[in-house]
């Protein structure tokens, strides 16, 4: 029964999304500062979030808007001197200020997936490499959960047009999909309660997998026969996470995945992407790669291959895995049938792997262990972290025990006995 | 002949303003980074500026938008914990990055002069004090001209309504006034050439006054009989300034003033404001103060007196002068007859004094001298710098020579022989 469906205006839905972002997503604490970043076109959600954060008792809330038009101006009008450095000073200072959970971070994403289409590939790659290097201190703070953080989505015109081309209701349809996936639409009576239940289900799944401590996962499907060794003392994440200080937060709104840390040198076989990867404005389709000893030794794509190959060359860790994630094919986002051209959504439609940096939180004791220690146990390090989808309704996954026995984990993309 | 007047659209005028801001204002150099700050409502000018900066060969341009609505949310919804600190980490990092002219700064102002009307005065004062303390490292970098910087104006709805209440064309009228004062309107054939001439005239006036090295200035007019001692080895500024690296920039667009450094302990007498002071959302009218030995010992105002007294209590330097400026009563802004409720404009309509921090650049050798050295020569130090207007068509000013002789400097608010 969806009696409330007609009664929720767009403003009501934005209110609900802001509520979930602040309370369930970043869960900003009494007296804790908050950094909110958004594009300049996302004012209606950004302001709601700031108001709610203050109303919850936050310390100082810093709302900082970027502008995609300014980003684009760099590529259109900037000379070489605009591409030989980034702003490491800003990211370093931000990371220092975030330490010990002093500042929580909430990012609103949803810009134009094709923003840099047609721009000079060299410049795009250079800017990406510089941004990744400069941004590393902040990424480390959040991947180590030294503070609570979250990412939520806002429907931009450009994104909507990409998802629903030639549809004059594109923007409304994308908003509907975001509200639904974020569990705030009218089918949900109480978004906060819905998130509590969802987090509990993901937590139960994590606990099962944590107890198993599989040596490897074995993926089989069309174009895929891949053994993903898991890091020693890996730990499964998914849904709500806890910071070093013990503050719970949902880093991704929406989220459907459980995920852990592959072993950087124990991945072997071939794997094919099942959805396009939208990366820095380039759409990369039909990725096919072969791993040997954890490293990608062959890679191709039907479109965007150059962008893929550049990505793999960012650093040595870019050719190795930092994450493996399990998502049932029947997840709400997969069921919507929408290709969002955005990882926050698409990764929750399918099982996926990520090239690059691993999450310390997905290693036992990862919050306090050194990078060297984690590396020795198989955790990968890189300036990038790029997810791409390898799941579908045709994928089977086994868990391989320490003793080398295969246990059926997913069949036809579903947890056994849980297909909906 | 204003043949071009009909042919310049609002967009054309914004283009011209952006040209002047980038080329004449901040004069960003080849390979130099630029920090552009603006309110989120100022997108049309901010983007034009970013494009032009890149086209001129700038390094990385950082466009950072604030949001007055978020500022207001802090006062409406924030508890005490939102008012016990600012972001010193951000300002310190920015100041370090600006050192040696590595990053130029361009600020677009023009927000709601009454934004904080009706908010808790304690909170407003606390936030102001914290912001001034946190922002000090950046203010020092720009007042010492360690990098090139500029401020330009953008007409917001709220500002326009304050300037032209009950006028449905308020926004258009304010824009017209901004374009005219900034020397980019259709009456100007070539804005860059107009600024070159204007800067040359201001420079000639500065040179005359620098050569005089008056011991003091004596202001007389209704409610005013004030002797403003000048600092030892003071230097006059106005129009274009030069950074330590020798880069020319116009810190204020518009600007009509020549100004220098008063002696922090040699100001005596009474002085009355001739225009209201719009300060942090409060309008302070009919300021009347008495100085003894450089320090304000009595102060009153017909409205906003509480805000004035709080301002004077920010620190010891807030009760002393950091600037004295001469502007002919016939200046274009004064001639417009508009009260802008904004210092960038109103200070260029009249002679003024500023409470608080002095400009090292207005001291000989100020670019390299220590704060202690400058202080010993009479330069004031404070976390604030607040200008208020004491000039009018009724003010007479004498320059007092080292020998104690009075030389007529301005009569009836005009440079002798220059009244237009
Ligand atoms: Zn994932
Ligand atoms: Zn990932
Ligand atoms: Zn001034
Ligand atoms: Zn001033």
JSON list of N, CA and C and ligand atoms in Angstrom, two decimals, chain A residues 252 257 259 323 325 343 347 352-354 357 359 385-387, ligand 2:
[
{"chain": "A", "resi": 252, "resn": "UNK", "atom": "N", "xyz": [28.09, 5.01, 1.93]},
{"chain": "A", "resi": 252, "resn": "UNK", "atom": "CA", "xyz": [27.42, 5.15, 0.63]},
{"chain": "A", "resi": 252, "resn": "UNK", "atom": "C", "xyz": [25.91, 5.10, 0.80]},
{"chain": "A", "resi": 257, "resn": "UNK", "atom": "N", "xyz": [26.02, -3.68, -1.23]},
{"chain": "A", "resi": 257, "resn": "UNK", "atom": "CA", "xyz": [27.14, -4.61, -1.34]},
{"chain": "A", "resi": 257, "resn": "UNK", "atom": "C", "xyz": [27.67, -5.08, 0.01]},
{"chain": "A", "resi": 259, "resn": "UNK", "atom": "N", "xyz": [31.65, -6.39, 0.94]},
{"chain": "A", "resi": 259, "resn": "UNK", "atom": "CA", "xyz": [32.91, -6.32, 0.21]},
{"chain": "A", "resi": 259, "resn": "UNK", "atom": "C", "xyz": [34.09, -6.55, 1.15]},
{"chain": "A", "resi": 323, "resn": "UNK", "atom": "N", "xyz": [39.55, -4.32, -3.91]},
{"chain": "A", "resi": 323, "resn": "UNK", "atom": "CA", "xyz": [38.23, -4.63, -3.36]},
{"chain": "A", "resi": 323, "resn": "UNK", "atom": "C", "xyz": [37.58, -5.72, -4.21]},
{"chain": "A", "resi": 325, "resn": "UNK", "atom": "N", "xyz": [33.51, -7.30, -4.25]},
{"chain": "A", "resi": 325, "resn": "UNK", "atom": "CA", "xyz": [32.22, -7.04, -3.61]},
{"chain": "A", "resi": 325, "resn": "UNK", "atom": "C", "xyz": [31.13, -7.93, -4.18]},
{"chain": "A", "resi": 343, "resn": "UNK", "atom": "N", "xyz": [29.19, 5.00, -10.46]},
{"chain": "A", "resi": 343, "resn": "UNK", "atom": "CA", "xyz": [29.60, 3.85, -9.66]},
{"chain": "A", "resi": 343, "resn": "UNK", "atom": "C", "xyz": [28.80, 3.70, -8.37]},
{"chain": "A", "resi": 347, "resn": "UNK", "atom": "N", "xyz": [27.53, 0.07, -8.92]},
{"chain": "A", "resi": 347, "resn": "UNK", "atom": "CA", "xyz": [28.23, -0.98, -8.19]},
{"chain": "A", "resi": 347, "resn": "UNK", "atom": "C", "xyz": [27.27, -1.73, -7.27]},
{"chain": "A", "resi": 352, "resn": "UNK", "atom": "N", "xyz": [31.25, -6.74, -8.04]},
{"chain": "A", "resi": 352, "resn": "UNK", "atom": "CA", "xyz": [32.27, -5.95, -8.71]},
{"chain": "A", "resi": 352, "resn": "UNK", "atom": "C", "xyz": [33.63, -6.13, -8.06]},
{"chain": "A", "resi": 353, "resn": "UNK", "atom": "N", "xyz": [34.63, -5.67, -8.78]},
{"chain": "A", "resi": 353, "resn": "UNK", "atom": "CA", "xyz": [35.98, -5.60, -8.25]},
{"chain": "A", "resi": 353, "resn": "UNK", "atom": "C", "xyz": [36.46, -4.18, -8.44]},
{"chain": "A", "resi": 354, "resn": "UNK", "atom": "N", "xyz": [37.44, -3.79, -7.64]},
{"chain": "A", "resi": 354, "resn": "UNK", "atom": "CA", "xyz": [38.00, -2.44, -7.79]},
{"chain": "A", "resi": 354, "resn": "UNK", "atom": "C", "xyz": [39.50, -2.53, -7.99]},
{"chain": "A", "resi": 357, "resn": "UNK", "atom": "N", "xyz": [43.51, 1.13, -4.60]},
{"chain": "A", "resi": 357, "resn": "UNK", "atom": "CA", "xyz": [43.62, 1.19, -3.15]},
{"chain": "A", "resi": 357, "resn": "UNK", "atom": "C", "xyz": [42.61, 0.28, -2.44]},
{"chain": "A", "resi": 359, "resn": "UNK", "atom": "N", "xyz": [40.72, -0.96, 1.30]},
{"chain": "A", "resi": 359, "resn": "UNK", "atom": "CA", "xyz": [40.19, -0.31, 2.49]},
{"chain": "A", "resi": 359, "resn": "UNK", "atom": "C", "xyz": [40.80, -0.96, 3.73]},
{"chain": "A", "resi": 385, "resn": "UNK", "atom": "N", "xyz": [41.12, 4.20, -6.94]},
{"chain": "A", "resi": 385, "resn": "UNK", "atom": "CA", "xyz": [40.20, 3.13, -6.52]},
{"chain": "A", "resi": 385, "resn": "UNK", "atom": "C", "xyz": [39.04, 3.20, -7.51]},
{"chain": "A", "resi": 386, "resn": "UNK", "atom": "N", "xyz": [39.02, 2.27, -8.46]},
{"chain": "A", "resi": 386, "resn": "UNK", "atom": "CA", "xyz": [38.00, 2.32, -9.52]},
{"chain": "A", "resi": 386, "resn": "UNK", "atom": "C", "xyz": [37.27, 0.98, -9.58]},
{"chain": "A", "resi": 387, "resn": "UNK", "atom": "N", "xyz": [35.96, 1.03, -9.28]},
{"chain": "A", "resi": 387, "resn": "UNK", "atom": "CA", "xyz": [35.13, -0.18, -9.28]},
{"chain": "A", "resi": 387, "resn": "UNK", "atom": "C", "xyz": [34.61, -0.46, -10.68]},
{"chain": "C", "resi": 2, "resn": "LIG", "atom": "ZN1", "xyz": [34.81, 0.38, -4.39]}
]
